[in-house]
PDB file of C-alpha atoms in Angstrom:
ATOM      1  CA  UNK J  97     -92.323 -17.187-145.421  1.00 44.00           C
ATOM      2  CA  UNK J  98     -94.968 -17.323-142.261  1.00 48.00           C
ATOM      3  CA  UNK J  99     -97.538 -19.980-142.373  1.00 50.00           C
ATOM      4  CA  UNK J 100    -100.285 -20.555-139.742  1.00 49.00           C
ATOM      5  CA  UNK J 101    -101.715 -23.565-138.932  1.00 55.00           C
ATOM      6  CA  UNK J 102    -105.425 -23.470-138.828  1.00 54.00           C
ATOM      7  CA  UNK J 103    -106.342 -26.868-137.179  1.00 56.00           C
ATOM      8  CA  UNK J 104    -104.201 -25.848-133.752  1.00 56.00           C
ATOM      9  CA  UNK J 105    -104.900 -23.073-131.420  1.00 56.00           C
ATOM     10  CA  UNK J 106    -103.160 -21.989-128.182  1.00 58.00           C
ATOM     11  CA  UNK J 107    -105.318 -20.638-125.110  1.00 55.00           C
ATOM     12  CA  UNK J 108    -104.827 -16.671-124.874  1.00 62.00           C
ATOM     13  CA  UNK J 109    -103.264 -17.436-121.021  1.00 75.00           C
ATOM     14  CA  UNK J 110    -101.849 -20.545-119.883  1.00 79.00           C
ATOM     15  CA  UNK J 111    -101.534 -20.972-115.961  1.00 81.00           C
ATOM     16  CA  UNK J 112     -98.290 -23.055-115.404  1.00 85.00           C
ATOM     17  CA  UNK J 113     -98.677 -26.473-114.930  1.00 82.00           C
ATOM     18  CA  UNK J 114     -97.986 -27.735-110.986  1.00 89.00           C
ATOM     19  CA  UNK J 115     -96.899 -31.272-110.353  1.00 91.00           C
ATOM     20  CA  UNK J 116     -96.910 -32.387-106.266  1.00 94.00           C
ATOM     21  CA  UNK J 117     -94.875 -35.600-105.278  1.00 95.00           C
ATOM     22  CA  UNK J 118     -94.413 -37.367-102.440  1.00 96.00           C
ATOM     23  CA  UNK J 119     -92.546 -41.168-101.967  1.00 96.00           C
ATOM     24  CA  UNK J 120     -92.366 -43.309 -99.053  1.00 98.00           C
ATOM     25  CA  UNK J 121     -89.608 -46.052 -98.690  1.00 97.00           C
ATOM     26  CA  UNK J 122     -87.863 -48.783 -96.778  1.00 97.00           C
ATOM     27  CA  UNK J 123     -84.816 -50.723 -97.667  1.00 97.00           C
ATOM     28  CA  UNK J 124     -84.389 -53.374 -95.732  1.00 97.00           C
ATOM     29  CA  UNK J 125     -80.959 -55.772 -95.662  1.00 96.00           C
ATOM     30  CA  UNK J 126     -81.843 -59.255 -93.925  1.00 95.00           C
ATOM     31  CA  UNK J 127     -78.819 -62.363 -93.226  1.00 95.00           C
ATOM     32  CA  UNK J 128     -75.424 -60.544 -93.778  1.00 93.00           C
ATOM     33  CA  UNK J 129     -77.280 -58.528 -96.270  1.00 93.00           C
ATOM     34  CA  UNK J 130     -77.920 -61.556 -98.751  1.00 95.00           C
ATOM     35  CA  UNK J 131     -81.625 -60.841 -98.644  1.00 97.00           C
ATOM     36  CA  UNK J 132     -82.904 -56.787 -99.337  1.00 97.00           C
ATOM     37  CA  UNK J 133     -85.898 -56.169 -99.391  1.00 97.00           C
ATOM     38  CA  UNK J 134     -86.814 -51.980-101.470  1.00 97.00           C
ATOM     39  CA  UNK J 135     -90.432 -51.048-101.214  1.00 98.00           C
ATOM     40  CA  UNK J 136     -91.660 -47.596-102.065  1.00 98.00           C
ATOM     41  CA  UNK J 137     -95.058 -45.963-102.302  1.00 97.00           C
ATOM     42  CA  UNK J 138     -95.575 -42.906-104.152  1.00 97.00           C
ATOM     43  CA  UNK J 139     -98.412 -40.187-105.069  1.00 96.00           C
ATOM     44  CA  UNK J 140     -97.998 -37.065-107.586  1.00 94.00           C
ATOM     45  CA  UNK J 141    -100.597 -34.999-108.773  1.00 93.00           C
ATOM     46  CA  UNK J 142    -100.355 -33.062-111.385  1.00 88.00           C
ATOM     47  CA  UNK J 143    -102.457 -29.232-111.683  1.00 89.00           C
ATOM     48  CA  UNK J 144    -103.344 -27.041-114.103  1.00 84.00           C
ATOM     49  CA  UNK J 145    -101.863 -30.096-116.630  1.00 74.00           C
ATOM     50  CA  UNK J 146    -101.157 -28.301-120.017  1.00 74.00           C
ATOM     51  CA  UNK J 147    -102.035 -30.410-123.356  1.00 71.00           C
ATOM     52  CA  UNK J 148    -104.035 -30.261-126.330  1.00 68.00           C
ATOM     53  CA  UNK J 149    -108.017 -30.698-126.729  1.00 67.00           C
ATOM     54  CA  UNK J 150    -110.143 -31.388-129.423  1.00 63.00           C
ATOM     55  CA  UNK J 151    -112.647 -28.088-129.066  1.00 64.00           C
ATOM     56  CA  UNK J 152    -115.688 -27.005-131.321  1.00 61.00           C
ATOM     57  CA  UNK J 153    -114.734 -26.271-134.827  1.00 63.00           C
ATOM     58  CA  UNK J 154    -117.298 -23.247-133.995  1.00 65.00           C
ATOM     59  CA  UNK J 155    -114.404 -22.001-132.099  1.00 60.00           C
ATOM     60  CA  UNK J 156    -112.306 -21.579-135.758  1.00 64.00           C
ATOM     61  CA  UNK J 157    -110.159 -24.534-134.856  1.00 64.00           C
ATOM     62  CA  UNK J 158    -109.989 -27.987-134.131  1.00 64.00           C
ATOM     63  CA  UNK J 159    -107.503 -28.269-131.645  1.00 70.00           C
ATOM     64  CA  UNK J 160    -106.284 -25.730-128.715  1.00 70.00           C
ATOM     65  CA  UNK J 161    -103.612 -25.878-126.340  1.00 75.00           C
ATOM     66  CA  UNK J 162    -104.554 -25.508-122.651  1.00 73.00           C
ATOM     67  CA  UNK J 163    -104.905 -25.713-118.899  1.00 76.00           C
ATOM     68  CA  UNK J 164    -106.718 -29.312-118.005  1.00 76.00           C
ATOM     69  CA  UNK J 165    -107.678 -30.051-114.921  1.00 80.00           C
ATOM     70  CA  UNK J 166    -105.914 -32.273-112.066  1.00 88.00           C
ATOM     71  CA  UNK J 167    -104.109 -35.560-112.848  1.00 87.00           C
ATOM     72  CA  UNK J 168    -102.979 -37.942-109.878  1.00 93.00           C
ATOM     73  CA  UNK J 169    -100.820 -41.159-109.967  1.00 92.00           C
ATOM     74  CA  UNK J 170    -100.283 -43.661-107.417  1.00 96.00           C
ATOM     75  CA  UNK J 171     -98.527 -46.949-107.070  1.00 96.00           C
ATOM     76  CA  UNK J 172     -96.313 -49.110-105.090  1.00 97.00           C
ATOM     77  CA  UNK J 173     -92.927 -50.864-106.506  1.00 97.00           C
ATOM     78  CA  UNK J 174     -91.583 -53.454-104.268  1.00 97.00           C
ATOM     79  CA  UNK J 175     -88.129 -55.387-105.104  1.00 97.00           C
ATOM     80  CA  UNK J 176     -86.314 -58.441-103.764  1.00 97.00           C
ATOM     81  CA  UNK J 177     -82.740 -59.515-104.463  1.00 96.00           C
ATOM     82  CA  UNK J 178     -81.377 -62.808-102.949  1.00 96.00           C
ATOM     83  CA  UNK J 179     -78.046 -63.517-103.056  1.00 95.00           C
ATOM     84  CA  UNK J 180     -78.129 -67.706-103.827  1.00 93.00           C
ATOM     85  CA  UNK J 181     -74.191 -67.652-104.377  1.00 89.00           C
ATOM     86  CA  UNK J 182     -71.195 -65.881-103.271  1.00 89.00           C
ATOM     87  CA  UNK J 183     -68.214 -66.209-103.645  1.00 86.00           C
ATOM     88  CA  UNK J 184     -64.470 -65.160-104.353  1.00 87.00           C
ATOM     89  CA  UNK J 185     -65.206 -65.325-108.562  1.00 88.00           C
ATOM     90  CA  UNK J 186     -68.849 -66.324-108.389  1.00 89.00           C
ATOM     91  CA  UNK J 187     -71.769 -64.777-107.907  1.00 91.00           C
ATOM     92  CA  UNK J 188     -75.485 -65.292-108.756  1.00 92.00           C
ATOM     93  CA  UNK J 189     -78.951 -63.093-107.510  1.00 94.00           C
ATOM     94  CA  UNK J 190     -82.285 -63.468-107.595  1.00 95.00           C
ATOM     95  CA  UNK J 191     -84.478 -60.702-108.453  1.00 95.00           C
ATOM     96  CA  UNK J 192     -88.444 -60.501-108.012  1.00 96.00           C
ATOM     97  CA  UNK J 193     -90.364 -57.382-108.767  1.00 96.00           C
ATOM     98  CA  UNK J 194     -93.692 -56.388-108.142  1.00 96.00           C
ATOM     99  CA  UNK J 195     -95.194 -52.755-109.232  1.00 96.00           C
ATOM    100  CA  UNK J 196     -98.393 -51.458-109.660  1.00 94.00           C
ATOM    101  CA  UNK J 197     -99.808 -47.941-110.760  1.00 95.00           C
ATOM    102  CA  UNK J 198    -103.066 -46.318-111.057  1.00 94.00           C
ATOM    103  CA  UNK J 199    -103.481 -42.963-113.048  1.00 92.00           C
ATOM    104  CA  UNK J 200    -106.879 -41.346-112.263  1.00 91.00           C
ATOM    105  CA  UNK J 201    -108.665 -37.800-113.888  1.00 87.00           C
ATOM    106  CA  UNK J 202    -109.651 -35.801-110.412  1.00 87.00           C
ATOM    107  CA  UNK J 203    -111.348 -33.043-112.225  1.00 83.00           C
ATOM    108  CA  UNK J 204    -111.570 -31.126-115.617  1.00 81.00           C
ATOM    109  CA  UNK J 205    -113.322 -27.723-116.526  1.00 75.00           C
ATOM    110  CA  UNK J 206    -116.916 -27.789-116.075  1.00 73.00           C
ATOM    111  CA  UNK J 207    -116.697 -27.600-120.715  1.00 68.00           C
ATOM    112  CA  UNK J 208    -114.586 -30.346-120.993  1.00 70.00           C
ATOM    113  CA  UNK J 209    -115.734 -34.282-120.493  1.00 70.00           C
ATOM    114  CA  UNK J 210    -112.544 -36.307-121.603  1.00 71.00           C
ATOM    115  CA  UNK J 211    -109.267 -35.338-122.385  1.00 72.00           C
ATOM    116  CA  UNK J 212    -108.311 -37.385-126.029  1.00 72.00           C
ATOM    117  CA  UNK J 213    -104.967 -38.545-126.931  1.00 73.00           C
ATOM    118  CA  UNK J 214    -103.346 -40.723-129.765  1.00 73.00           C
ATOM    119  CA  UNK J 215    -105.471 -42.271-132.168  1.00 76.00           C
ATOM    120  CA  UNK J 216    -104.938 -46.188-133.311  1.00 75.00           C
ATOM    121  CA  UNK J 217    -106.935 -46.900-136.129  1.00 78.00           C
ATOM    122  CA  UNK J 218    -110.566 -46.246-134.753  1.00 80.00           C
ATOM    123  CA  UNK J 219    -109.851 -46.476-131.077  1.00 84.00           C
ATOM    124  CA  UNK J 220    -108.636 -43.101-128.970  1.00 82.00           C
ATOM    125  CA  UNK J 221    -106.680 -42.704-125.597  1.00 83.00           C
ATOM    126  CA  UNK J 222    -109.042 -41.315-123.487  1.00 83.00           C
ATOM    127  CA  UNK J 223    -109.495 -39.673-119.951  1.00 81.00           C
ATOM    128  CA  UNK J 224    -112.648 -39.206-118.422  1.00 80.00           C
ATOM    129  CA  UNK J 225    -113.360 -37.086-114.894  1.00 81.00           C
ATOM    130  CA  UNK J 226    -113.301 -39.298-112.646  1.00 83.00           C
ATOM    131  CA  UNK J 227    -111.612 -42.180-114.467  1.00 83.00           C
ATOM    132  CA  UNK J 228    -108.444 -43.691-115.460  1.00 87.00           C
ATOM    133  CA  UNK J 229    -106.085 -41.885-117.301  1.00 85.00           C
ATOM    134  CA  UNK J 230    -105.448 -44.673-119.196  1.00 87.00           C
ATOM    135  CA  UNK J 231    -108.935 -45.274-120.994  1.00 87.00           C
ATOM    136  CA  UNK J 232    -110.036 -46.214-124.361  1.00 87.00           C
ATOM    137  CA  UNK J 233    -112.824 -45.098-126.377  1.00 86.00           C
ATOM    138  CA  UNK J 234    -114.031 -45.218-129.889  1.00 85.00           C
ATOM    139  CA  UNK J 235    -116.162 -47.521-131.929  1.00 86.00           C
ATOM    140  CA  UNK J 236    -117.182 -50.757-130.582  1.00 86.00           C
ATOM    141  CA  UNK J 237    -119.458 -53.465-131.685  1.00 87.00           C
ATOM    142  CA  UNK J 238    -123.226 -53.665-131.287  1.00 87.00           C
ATOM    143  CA  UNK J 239    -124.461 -55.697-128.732  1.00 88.00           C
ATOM    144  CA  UNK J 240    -127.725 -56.538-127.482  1.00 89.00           C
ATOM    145  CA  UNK J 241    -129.052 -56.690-123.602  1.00 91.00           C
ATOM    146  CA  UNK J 242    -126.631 -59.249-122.311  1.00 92.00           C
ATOM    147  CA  UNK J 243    -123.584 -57.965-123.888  1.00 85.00           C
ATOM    148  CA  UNK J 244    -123.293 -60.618-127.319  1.00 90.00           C
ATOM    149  CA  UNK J 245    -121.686 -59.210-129.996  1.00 90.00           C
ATOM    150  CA  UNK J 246    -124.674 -58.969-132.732  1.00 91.00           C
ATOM    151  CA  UNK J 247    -123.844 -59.944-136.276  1.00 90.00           C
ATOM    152  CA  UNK J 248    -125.084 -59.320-139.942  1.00 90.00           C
ATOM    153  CA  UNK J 249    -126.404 -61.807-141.887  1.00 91.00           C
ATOM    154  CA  UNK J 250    -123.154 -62.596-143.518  1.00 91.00           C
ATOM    155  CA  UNK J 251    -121.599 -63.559-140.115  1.00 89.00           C
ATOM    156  CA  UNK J 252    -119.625 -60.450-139.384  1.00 92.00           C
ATOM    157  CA  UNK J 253    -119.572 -58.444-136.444  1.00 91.00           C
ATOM    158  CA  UNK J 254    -121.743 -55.063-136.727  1.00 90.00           C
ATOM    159  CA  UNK J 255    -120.307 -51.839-135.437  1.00 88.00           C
ATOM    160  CA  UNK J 256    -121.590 -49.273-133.762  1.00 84.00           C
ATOM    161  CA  UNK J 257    -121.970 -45.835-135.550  1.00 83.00           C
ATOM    162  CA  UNK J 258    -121.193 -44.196-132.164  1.00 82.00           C
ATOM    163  CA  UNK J 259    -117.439 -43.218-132.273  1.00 80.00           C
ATOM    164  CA  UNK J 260    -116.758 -42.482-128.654  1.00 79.00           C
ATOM    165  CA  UNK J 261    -117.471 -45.513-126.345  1.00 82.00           C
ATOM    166  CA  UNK J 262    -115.697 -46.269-123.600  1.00 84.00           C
ATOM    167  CA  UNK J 263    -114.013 -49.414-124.411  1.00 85.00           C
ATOM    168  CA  UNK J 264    -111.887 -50.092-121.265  1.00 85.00           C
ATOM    169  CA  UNK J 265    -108.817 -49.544-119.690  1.00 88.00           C
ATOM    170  CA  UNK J 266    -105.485 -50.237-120.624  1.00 88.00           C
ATOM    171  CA  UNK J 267    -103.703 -50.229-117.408  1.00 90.00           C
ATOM    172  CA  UNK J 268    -102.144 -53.073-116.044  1.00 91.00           C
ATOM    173  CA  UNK J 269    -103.416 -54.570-112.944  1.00 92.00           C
ATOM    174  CA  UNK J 270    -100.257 -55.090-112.031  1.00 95.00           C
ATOM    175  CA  UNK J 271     -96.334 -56.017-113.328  1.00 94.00           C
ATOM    176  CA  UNK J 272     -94.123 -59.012-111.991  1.00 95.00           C
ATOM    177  CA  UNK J 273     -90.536 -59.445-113.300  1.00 94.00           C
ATOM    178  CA  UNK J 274     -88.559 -62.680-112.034  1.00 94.00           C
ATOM    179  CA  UNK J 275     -84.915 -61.926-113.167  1.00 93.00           C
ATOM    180  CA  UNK J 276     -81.214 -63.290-112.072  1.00 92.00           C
ATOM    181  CA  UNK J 277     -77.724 -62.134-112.594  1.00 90.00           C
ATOM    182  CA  UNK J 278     -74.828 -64.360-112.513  1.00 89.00           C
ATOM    183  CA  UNK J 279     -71.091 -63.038-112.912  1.00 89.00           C
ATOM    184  CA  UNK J 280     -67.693 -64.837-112.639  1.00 87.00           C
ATOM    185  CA  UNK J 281     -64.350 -62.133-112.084  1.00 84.00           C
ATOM    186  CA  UNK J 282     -65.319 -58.963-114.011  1.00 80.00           C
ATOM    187  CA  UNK J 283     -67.983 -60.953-116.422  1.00 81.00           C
ATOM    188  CA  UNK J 284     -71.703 -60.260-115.844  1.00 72.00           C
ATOM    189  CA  UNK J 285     -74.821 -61.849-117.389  1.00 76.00           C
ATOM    190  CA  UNK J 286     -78.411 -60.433-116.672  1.00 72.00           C
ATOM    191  CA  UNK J 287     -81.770 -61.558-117.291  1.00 72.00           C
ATOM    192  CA  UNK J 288     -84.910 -59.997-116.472  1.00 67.00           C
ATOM    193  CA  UNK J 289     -88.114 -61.467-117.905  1.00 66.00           C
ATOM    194  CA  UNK J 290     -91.110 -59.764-117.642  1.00 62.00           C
ATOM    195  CA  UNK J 291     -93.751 -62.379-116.076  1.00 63.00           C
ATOM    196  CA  UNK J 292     -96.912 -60.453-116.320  1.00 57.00           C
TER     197      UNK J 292
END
C-alpha cells in the first residue's frame, strides 16, 4: 500500500545546497623534531542549506523541506606534541590541544526568522539570522526587571507561557585536551582527557 504523510512537505524546487571551504595551516617541527607545533584556521559557508522548517499549518502541513539561507563556520585548532622521552624501547609524548569554533546564521528568507531543530523536553535547537547556529530557545522562567527568577507562593519557580525564548547558546567558548602517549617495543598506551 501507499501512505502519505501529512505533517511533512517537500518544497516544489529545491536549489542544491553549496558548501565553500577554505583552511590555512602550518606545521612546524622545532629541536630534532621533538617539539611540532599544527595550527590550522578554517572558514566554510554553507548556501542554499537544505533542511526542514516548521511552516504555517495554513500551508496544509506542519513541516516542509527546503532551501535555508547561508550558514558559515569558523574556528582555529592548534596542537602540540612534545616528545619528553626517546628512546630505543621507550617512548612518551605530550599532547596539548586547543580548538575553537563559531557557527553563525548569515541570512534566511525574508518568511523565515529561525531555523528549529531537535527538541529536549521543552527547550529547541535554534538558529536565528544573525546568530549562532547553536542557540536555544523555548520556555524559560519569569523574571522580573533585574533578571531574578520570580516564584509562586509555594516556592517554585514560575514559567513563562511564551514557548520560544532565546535561552542561550550552547557553543563552547572553547576546547582544551592535555593528553600523553607512552609505548615500550610494539606496546602503546594513550590518554587524552578532555580539560574543558
Amino acid at each position: 500500500g501507499m501512505g502519505v504523510n501529512p505533517t511533512l512537505s517537500r518544497a516544489v524546487y529545491l536549489e542544491p545546497e553549496m558548501t565553500k571551504s577554505w583552511e590555512i595551516g602550518a606545521d612546524l617541527r622545532f629541536f630534532q623534531n621533538r617539539t611540532r607545533l599544527d595550527i590550522a584556521y578554517y572558514n566554510t559557508t554553507v548556501d542554499n542549506q537544505i533542511v526542514i522548517v516548521r511552516v504555517s499549518p495554513s500551508a496544509g502541513t506542519i513541516l516542509q523541506t527546503r532551501n535555508e539561507g547561508t550558514l558559515e563556520n569558523k574556528g582555529m585548532e592548534i596542537t602540540l606534541n612534545q616528545d619528553i622521552i626517546t628512546g630505543r624501547d621507550w617512548n612518551w609524548t605530550a599532547i596539548l590541544n586547543f580548538s575553537y569554533n563559531r557557527g553563525k546564521v548569515v541570512s534566511l528568507p525574508e518568511d523565515v526568522s529561525e531555523i528549529t531543530g531537535g527538541q529536549y523536553g521543552d527547550i529547541f535547537a535554534s538558529a536565528y539570522a544573525g546568530g549562532s547556529t547553536t542557540g536555544l530557545s523555548g520556555i524559560d522562567y519569569l523574571r522580573n526587571d533585574n533578571g531574578d527568577i520570580l516564584i509562586d507562593e509555594s516556592g517554585y519557580p514560575r514559567t513563562s507561557p511564551k514557548k520560544d525564548t532565546y535561552i542561550g547558546n550552547r557553543e563552547p567558548d572553547c576546547l582544551i585536551g592535555l593528553g600523553t602517549t607512552v609505548s615500550w617495543k610494539d606496546l602503546q598506551k594513550e590518554e587524552m582527557p578532555v580539560l574543558l
